[in-house]
Amino acid sequence: MSWRPKEALLKRIYDDASVKTVKEVVSFVNSADSAKSDRKLHAGLIVTGPDSSVVLSLFESIAESANLESRTILVTLSSGQSPNLKTALNYINHCATSRNLDSQSGVIFDEAKGGRRLNYDLQILSDYVQSHSIDKVLLSFQDSEAFEGKVLTELIHVLSSWKGRIPFVLLFGIATSVELFQEKLSTDTIRCLDGSAFDVQQVGARDVIKAFQSEQPNLWVGPGLSRTILQRQKDYIQSHSTLINSLKYAYMTHFFANPLSIFLSTTQSIASSQKEHYEAVRNLPSFRRYAQTLIERKEYESLRTLLDDNESLGDVVVQEIKNGKQALQAILRATDVLFRLQSSSTLKTQTPWTEMYIRAMRAELAGSVAFKEIMASIKKLPSDNMKDMLNHLAGMSVPFGLIDFMKELDQLTHGSEEPKVPLRSAYDVHHETLRTTVVAQKVSLSKNTSTLSTQDSAYTKIVDRIYSILCSYFETTLINPQDLFLNEGLIFDSKSPHREVFTPKPRFAVERALSSPHDYLGCDCCGGSEDGLSATQPATAILYQLYLESGAMINTADLWSAFWTIVGGDGIEDEEAGQQRAL
Amino acid sequence: MLPEEISSILLDQIPCRALQIRQLLALLSPALPSPSTIFLYGVEATGKTLAINAVLDAITTPSAIIPSRECITTRHLLERTIAAVKEALAAHGQLEEANGLDRRCESISAFVIELRRLLDGKDKFILVFDGIDRQREAAPTLLPAIARLGEISPNLTTVLVTTTPHAHLLHHAGIPHIHFPPYTRTETLAILSRTPLSLDAHPLSPQAVNTTTAAENDTEWLWARFTAAVWDSLGQPAARSIPEFRDVCARLWTPFTQPILAGHYGAREFSKLLVKNRSLFQSEDALINSIVPTEPSSTINKPKNQSTYTLPYYPTHLLISAYLASHNPPKHDITLFSKTSLSKRRKRGGGTALTSHRASKHRKISRRLLGPQPFPLERLFAIFHAILPLPYANGGADIMCQVATLVGLRLIIKAGGAGDVLEGGGKWRVNVGWEFVRGVARGVNFDVESYLIE
């Protein structure tokens, strides 16, 4: 329900990132003329990054575009299909010649001309290329790192020896870097290849999270979880599929396990939901806070009805969810605005968007150092940059009148004789000069503010107004999301499900299972004994606990007798006899 | 056509190979009996294949050429030979129809029988095995057997083209050898002067060479001087074969002629150009082959940052650990990685006079040059935990996942190859070089050198 639009969004992000590369590669393939260089094979090296799902979709879209021309054969080789040279060549032959079987002359190779051929003989492909007047044979190696270096080298040698007769174009998908790929090949092989490299624009984890939060979300991923996911991404993960999986898992946990998520649904009518949901709402901390504010406002009646009447509570919940969503969206928009301001300012350290988001969700953004620096730098902006910034902000649907400022600015700049020189506000360092005076062999530095021109002072006034408007805007929007009524339903910030699923601890789990098997088995027999050993436990668990009790050296006979005592638990004689039997 | 005419045409086609072509023409002459086996040898790119192809084209004797590099197995080679012989015979009207292969031809004995059946009662036939010493999956008896083919059918002449002559390669004496020596400076320059590049790096068409305009004449003159300069500076020590040398010249030509195109110099001002572009001939960038062609610039550029590739934090440390595990002997692990060990790490190049004297008795190869040694996974993890600046707290599944990622990227590979990847207890090996590891280690501020035993 809530995930499908996200999926579409993700696909759009990846497509946007790769569309340029696809175009370049396709034009490379089309322009690769076999006649041009007679000694070298054309090779496109596509540096895709480590994400395999991206690679797949990229090659698919390349194949789609390349297949538009009927005179092109596409063969996709993967490392699994080509453990050695023979298999690889066989596969190439098979794939290439079975592609256009609908055309009438598919049988020609079997008997008539070449007689029986070995299935790894590239003569088959050569004949096929001639009889169908194929322009290009496109070979794509999607996971070229995974190929054995020897197989790849030999394959390239064989292909290059057929170069004159079969118009090969090779495409390599490279997850690491071109240099590393080149290291695998011999100099001889490299000399056979004439390549161009294509970089796929990397989709950063930040882009994904940003897109997730910005595009009309139903659910906001909270600051703690976001930070955990990003940190994990930075420390470990190469592929984005894990990142997306964690986000998906967060959504799943929220919608499957949190009953309050039912109120997030926009289509479902609230009246049909169970009364337990309302009880749950009444037990929320945020409801208590809400009730507290009602009491402070002395609206005892309405509070009473909220506590007693489900339907009126339902109405309030619907209303408040809407308000909460709007407030959260306003926070996001404010974050966007701040990010925008930062990019037009000339600060050295640029805070990433995700960091701002996390701070905003924690209600720490307005007090942060970055925020103060950005706001201070706005005062110093010259007029041309200010105009750019206002233009950008105007496109972001911010609820304050910017048009007036832009008009005023325009008037100011048009009035000046030299439009090349931007106006500067009084806060700009250009207006300050340092003056050194030597008094009694001491140098004293004093700052002097030079006199402003009339235009500059007018501009300073405008800047002051813009600054104050921005300040009040951020003050009103950057509220603490945790103060919102029903924030438990709107924000998902539980770290432990994520941690348990994505960073499992198998050793710990196995050890725990062995030391207290009852927790996992749930059987009646060992329920009684809290800790310690009992005969009903599985033999492995008993042995493990005995092993834990023993020291560095283990006497096997002792271990055996201890084990026997626990399992058998009978008299000494019986035990002796049993031991004999067991041995 | 008279033999003299043929030879004059051929000598024009293939420059600087007069002696070899004359010998080949004499030995393979249709009018005279030929030796049963002829052996051509010479290092790569010395015109062996070119010469034999041209000679066979020129004379009328039916012939077939089998390039070994296109044959995957011995069976492939043999069956292909039979098919080629049939085709050649059919082309000369000595066989009704080249109907391909009749029966399987897996072994050399089946091949001999088939070949004898085909050639029985026919005229002279020339069979060329090109690069037969590089045949894949060849049995040791293949080459001697092919060398003796001529004894079985008297009208067959076998020509073997190889790169190296080996005394006992053929188990057969009295075979005429023709040597193709590497081209000398004059010969190389003469060959290259036949294909001059124009100023905008396109090959000049041969028609244009005949009807030379003044500008093209200038370009040719410049090209000849330029190739000579490249040969003296770079080609002679490092790029002696014709294709390699031609590549180097082509790579350098564009930056070299840049000032002419820009209009600063004329095409005849060779020495000025040479002085201006002297760094081109000093740096060795042009000699390095790369798949993606790089433009050597005429200014001496700084060494590029080698690995722009970055890994996340923990995989980087894992990779470094794998490199250390592969390049340090396990007996030194306790010295290097133990945090309580008092003994200092041995620094590079240190040591007293006594130790250095003693070391000279057994000359050791640097471990970095020996290639990576295999290591068990446990050792990798032990080193990983030892080199991490902060203790590693998280569980084991994540770190195994990182190993899997590194293996997937082939930065670490399984040593020995055999066996399933999932099977425990195998040994592993790092698959990246020193430069790369140093690059990623600098990215995380880790000093690899201090952990390496030299």
PDB file of C-alpha atoms in Angstrom, chain A residues 39-40 43 45 49-50 85-86 89 111-118 120-123 145-148 154-158 160-162 165 175-185 187-188 190-197 232-238 502-506, chain B residues 44 67 69-70 72-73 75-77 79-80 83 87 98-105 134 136-137 241 243-244 246-247 251 289-293 304 306-315 392-399 401-402 405-406 408-411 431-433 435-436:
ATOM      1  CA  ARG A  39      43.852  -4.557 -35.332  1.00  0.00           C
ATOM      2  CA  LYS A  40      41.940  -3.873 -32.161  1.00  0.00           C
ATOM      3  CA  ALA A  43      35.602  -2.490 -25.932  1.00  0.00           C
ATOM      4  CA  LEU A  45      34.258  -0.456 -20.068  1.00  0.00           C
ATOM      5  CA  GLY A  49      29.909   0.385  -9.022  1.00  0.00           C
ATOM      6  CA  PRO A  50      29.341  -2.582  -6.802  1.00  0.00           C
ATOM      7  CA  LEU A  85      37.154 -21.181 -22.918  1.00  0.00           C
ATOM      8  CA  LYS A  86      35.271 -23.956 -24.671  1.00  0.00           C
ATOM      9  CA  LEU A  89      32.672 -20.029 -27.002  1.00  0.00           C
ATOM     10  CA  GLU A 111      24.589 -29.650 -42.778  1.00  0.00           C
ATOM     11  CA  ALA A 112      24.803 -27.797 -46.020  1.00  0.00           C
ATOM     12  CA  LYS A 113      27.939 -25.721 -46.083  1.00  0.00           C
ATOM     13  CA  GLY A 114      30.376 -26.297 -43.338  1.00  0.00           C
ATOM     14  CA  GLY A 115      29.519 -29.853 -42.563  1.00  0.00           C
ATOM     15  CA  ARG A 116      29.705 -30.920 -38.989  1.00  0.00           C
ATOM     16  CA  ARG A 117      31.444 -28.395 -36.787  1.00  0.00           C
ATOM     17  CA  LEU A 118      32.507 -28.491 -33.225  1.00  0.00           C
ATOM     18  CA  TYR A 120      32.910 -24.131 -29.938  1.00  0.00           C
ATOM     19  CA  ASP A 121      34.075 -23.310 -33.440  1.00  0.00           C
ATOM     20  CA  LEU A 122      33.559 -19.620 -34.091  1.00  0.00           C
ATOM     21  CA  GLN A 123      33.297 -20.460 -37.790  1.00  0.00           C
ATOM     22  CA  GLU A 145      35.631  -9.273 -12.219  1.00  0.00           C
ATOM     23  CA  ALA A 146      34.195 -12.667 -11.509  1.00  0.00           C
ATOM     24  CA  PHE A 147      35.680 -14.175 -14.658  1.00  0.00           C
ATOM     25  CA  GLU A 148      38.836 -16.155 -14.303  1.00  0.00           C
ATOM     26  CA  GLU A 154      42.211 -16.449 -23.875  1.00  0.00           C
ATOM     27  CA  LEU A 155      38.735 -15.482 -24.908  1.00  0.00           C
ATOM     28  CA  ILE A 156      39.861 -12.016 -25.908  1.00  0.00           C
ATOM     29  CA  HIS A 157      42.738 -13.513 -27.887  1.00  0.00           C
ATOM     30  CA  VAL A 158      40.461 -15.838 -29.776  1.00  0.00           C
ATOM     31  CA  SER A 160      40.597 -10.747 -31.669  1.00  0.00           C
ATOM     32  CA  SER A 161      41.885 -13.360 -34.098  1.00  0.00           C
ATOM     33  CA  TRP A 162      38.388 -13.529 -35.591  1.00  0.00           C
ATOM     34  CA  ARG A 165      35.440 -11.832 -40.017  1.00  0.00           C
ATOM     35  CA  ALA A 175      32.447  -3.081 -10.323  1.00  0.00           C
ATOM     36  CA  THR A 176      35.765  -1.793  -9.040  1.00  0.00           C
ATOM     37  CA  SER A 177      37.895   0.308 -11.330  1.00  0.00           C
ATOM     38  CA  VAL A 178      39.414   0.197 -14.784  1.00  0.00           C
ATOM     39  CA  GLU A 179      42.920  -0.065 -13.376  1.00  0.00           C
ATOM     40  CA  LEU A 180      42.076  -3.116 -11.337  1.00  0.00           C
ATOM     41  CA  PHE A 181      40.416  -4.734 -14.312  1.00  0.00           C
ATOM     42  CA  GLN A 182      43.456  -4.013 -16.422  1.00  0.00           C
ATOM     43  CA  GLU A 183      45.731  -5.612 -13.883  1.00  0.00           C
ATOM     44  CA  LYS A 184      44.015  -8.906 -14.500  1.00  0.00           C
ATOM     45  CA  LEU A 185      44.809  -8.920 -18.186  1.00  0.00           C
ATOM     46  CA  THR A 187      49.812  -6.649 -21.764  1.00  0.00           C
ATOM     47  CA  ASP A 188      49.279  -8.706 -24.872  1.00  0.00           C
ATOM     48  CA  ILE A 190      45.367  -5.121 -23.481  1.00  0.00           C
ATOM     49  CA  ARG A 191      46.994  -4.451 -26.802  1.00  0.00           C
ATOM     50  CA  CYS A 192      44.112  -6.272 -28.479  1.00  0.00           C
ATOM     51  CA  LEU A 193      41.565  -3.913 -26.992  1.00  0.00           C
ATOM     52  CA  ASP A 194      40.676  -0.386 -27.899  1.00  0.00           C
ATOM     53  CA  GLY A 195      38.331   0.851 -25.257  1.00  0.00           C
ATOM     54  CA  SER A 196      36.484   3.751 -23.837  1.00  0.00           C
ATOM     55  CA  ALA A 197      35.357   3.991 -20.255  1.00  0.00           C
ATOM     56  CA  ARG A 232      26.106   0.991   8.636  1.00  0.00           C
ATOM     57  CA  GLN A 233      26.127   1.969   5.013  1.00  0.00           C
ATOM     58  CA  LYS A 234      29.290   3.940   5.539  1.00  0.00           C
ATOM     59  CA  ASP A 235      31.047   1.220   7.469  1.00  0.00           C
ATOM     60  CA  TYR A 236      30.123  -1.888   5.613  1.00  0.00           C
ATOM     61  CA  ILE A 237      27.799  -2.016   2.771  1.00  0.00           C
ATOM     62  CA  GLN A 238      28.602  -1.736  -0.854  1.00  0.00           C
ATOM     63  CA  PHE A 502      20.418  -6.877   9.677  1.00  0.00           C
ATOM     64  CA  THR A 503      23.244  -7.464  12.094  1.00  0.00           C
ATOM     65  CA  PRO A 504      22.555 -10.913  13.452  1.00  0.00           C
ATOM     66  CA  LYS A 505      24.885 -12.568  15.899  1.00  0.00           C
ATOM     67  CA  PRO A 506      24.860 -16.246  15.055  1.00  0.00           C
TER      68      PRO A 506
ATOM     69  CA  GLU B  44      56.450 -11.995 -32.884  1.00  0.00           C
ATOM     70  CA  PRO B  67      45.969 -20.509 -37.737  1.00  0.00           C
ATOM     71  CA  ARG B  69      45.308 -19.433 -32.310  1.00  0.00           C
ATOM     72  CA  GLU B  70      41.801 -19.932 -33.600  1.00  0.00           C
ATOM     73  CA  ILE B  72      40.631 -24.394 -29.284  1.00  0.00           C
ATOM     74  CA  THR B  73      41.568 -28.049 -29.044  1.00  0.00           C
ATOM     75  CA  ARG B  75      40.612 -32.042 -32.396  1.00  0.00           C
ATOM     76  CA  HIS B  76      39.495 -28.638 -33.569  1.00  0.00           C
ATOM     77  CA  LEU B  77      42.857 -28.150 -35.261  1.00  0.00           C
ATOM     78  CA  GLU B  79      39.224 -31.339 -38.197  1.00  0.00           C
ATOM     79  CA  ARG B  80      39.706 -27.824 -39.369  1.00  0.00           C
ATOM     80  CA  ALA B  83      38.109 -29.189 -43.978  1.00  0.00           C
ATOM     81  CA  GLU B  87      38.246 -26.724 -49.687  1.00  0.00           C
ATOM     82  CA  ALA B  98      34.195 -29.845 -50.355  1.00  0.00           C
ATOM     83  CA  ASN B  99      31.550 -31.506 -48.271  1.00  0.00           C
ATOM     84  CA  GLY B 100      33.151 -30.833 -44.972  1.00  0.00           C
ATOM     85  CA  LEU B 101      33.986 -33.556 -42.580  1.00  0.00           C
ATOM     86  CA  ASP B 102      32.872 -37.112 -43.102  1.00  0.00           C
ATOM     87  CA  ARG B 103      33.943 -38.673 -39.899  1.00  0.00           C
ATOM     88  CA  ARG B 104      35.340 -37.711 -36.568  1.00  0.00           C
ATOM     89  CA  CYS B 105      38.995 -36.944 -36.496  1.00  0.00           C
ATOM     90  CA  ARG B 134      51.128 -22.034 -29.291  1.00  0.00           C
ATOM     91  CA  ARG B 136      46.102 -24.978 -26.880  1.00  0.00           C
ATOM     92  CA  GLU B 137      45.761 -28.357 -25.226  1.00  0.00           C
ATOM     93  CA  SER B 241      58.139  -4.812 -32.567  1.00  0.00           C
ATOM     94  CA  PRO B 243      52.873  -2.935 -34.078  1.00  0.00           C
ATOM     95  CA  GLU B 244      54.037  -1.764 -30.690  1.00  0.00           C
ATOM     96  CA  ARG B 246      53.518   2.012 -34.486  1.00  0.00           C
ATOM     97  CA  ASP B 247      51.165   2.332 -31.526  1.00  0.00           C
ATOM     98  CA  ARG B 251      50.023   7.974 -29.514  1.00  0.00           C
ATOM     99  CA  ASN B 289      49.429   0.038 -22.754  1.00  0.00           C
ATOM    100  CA  SER B 290      46.001   0.681 -21.456  1.00  0.00           C
ATOM    101  CA  ILE B 291      42.579  -0.297 -22.680  1.00  0.00           C
ATOM    102  CA  VAL B 292      41.330   3.222 -22.520  1.00  0.00           C
ATOM    103  CA  PRO B 293      43.750   5.280 -24.559  1.00  0.00           C
ATOM    104  CA  LYS B 304      48.166  10.449 -10.940  1.00  0.00           C
ATOM    105  CA  GLN B 306      46.372   5.573  -8.647  1.00  0.00           C
ATOM    106  CA  SER B 307      43.276   4.202  -7.054  1.00  0.00           C
ATOM    107  CA  THR B 308      40.325   6.460  -7.008  1.00  0.00           C
ATOM    108  CA  TYR B 309      38.325   3.506  -5.871  1.00  0.00           C
ATOM    109  CA  THR B 310      37.154   3.587  -2.294  1.00  0.00           C
ATOM    110  CA  LEU B 311      35.695   0.896  -0.103  1.00  0.00           C
ATOM    111  CA  PRO B 312      33.767   1.368   3.109  1.00  0.00           C
ATOM    112  CA  TYR B 313      35.639   1.387   6.383  1.00  0.00           C
ATOM    113  CA  TYR B 314      35.597  -2.227   7.496  1.00  0.00           C
ATOM    114  CA  PRO B 315      36.047  -3.812   4.058  1.00  0.00           C
ATOM    115  CA  TYR B 392      35.287  -4.398  16.739  1.00  0.00           C
ATOM    116  CA  ALA B 393      32.038  -4.933  18.572  1.00  0.00           C
ATOM    117  CA  ASN B 394      29.505  -6.230  16.099  1.00  0.00           C
ATOM    118  CA  GLY B 395      28.618  -9.770  15.305  1.00  0.00           C
ATOM    119  CA  GLY B 396      30.188 -12.248  12.991  1.00  0.00           C
ATOM    120  CA  ALA B 397      27.620 -12.386  10.230  1.00  0.00           C
ATOM    121  CA  ASP B 398      28.361  -8.890   9.050  1.00  0.00           C
ATOM    122  CA  ILE B 399      32.038  -9.462   8.696  1.00  0.00           C
ATOM    123  CA  CYS B 401      29.226 -10.783   4.529  1.00  0.00           C
ATOM    124  CA  GLN B 402      32.056  -8.353   3.849  1.00  0.00           C
ATOM    125  CA  THR B 405      31.570  -8.999  -0.994  1.00  0.00           C
ATOM    126  CA  LEU B 406      35.326  -8.821  -1.373  1.00  0.00           C
ATOM    127  CA  GLY B 408      32.582 -11.233  -5.250  1.00  0.00           C
ATOM    128  CA  LEU B 409      34.677  -8.319  -6.403  1.00  0.00           C
ATOM    129  CA  ARG B 410      37.630 -10.667  -6.761  1.00  0.00           C
ATOM    130  CA  LEU B 411      39.756  -8.652  -4.409  1.00  0.00           C
ATOM    131  CA  ASN B 431      44.207 -10.572  -5.485  1.00  0.00           C
ATOM    132  CA  VAL B 432      45.276  -6.947  -5.608  1.00  0.00           C
ATOM    133  CA  GLY B 433      48.705  -5.467  -5.785  1.00  0.00           C
ATOM    134  CA  GLU B 435      49.872  -0.048  -5.162  1.00  0.00           C
ATOM    135  CA  PHE B 436      46.165  -0.580  -4.698  1.00  0.00           C
TER     136      PHE B 436
END
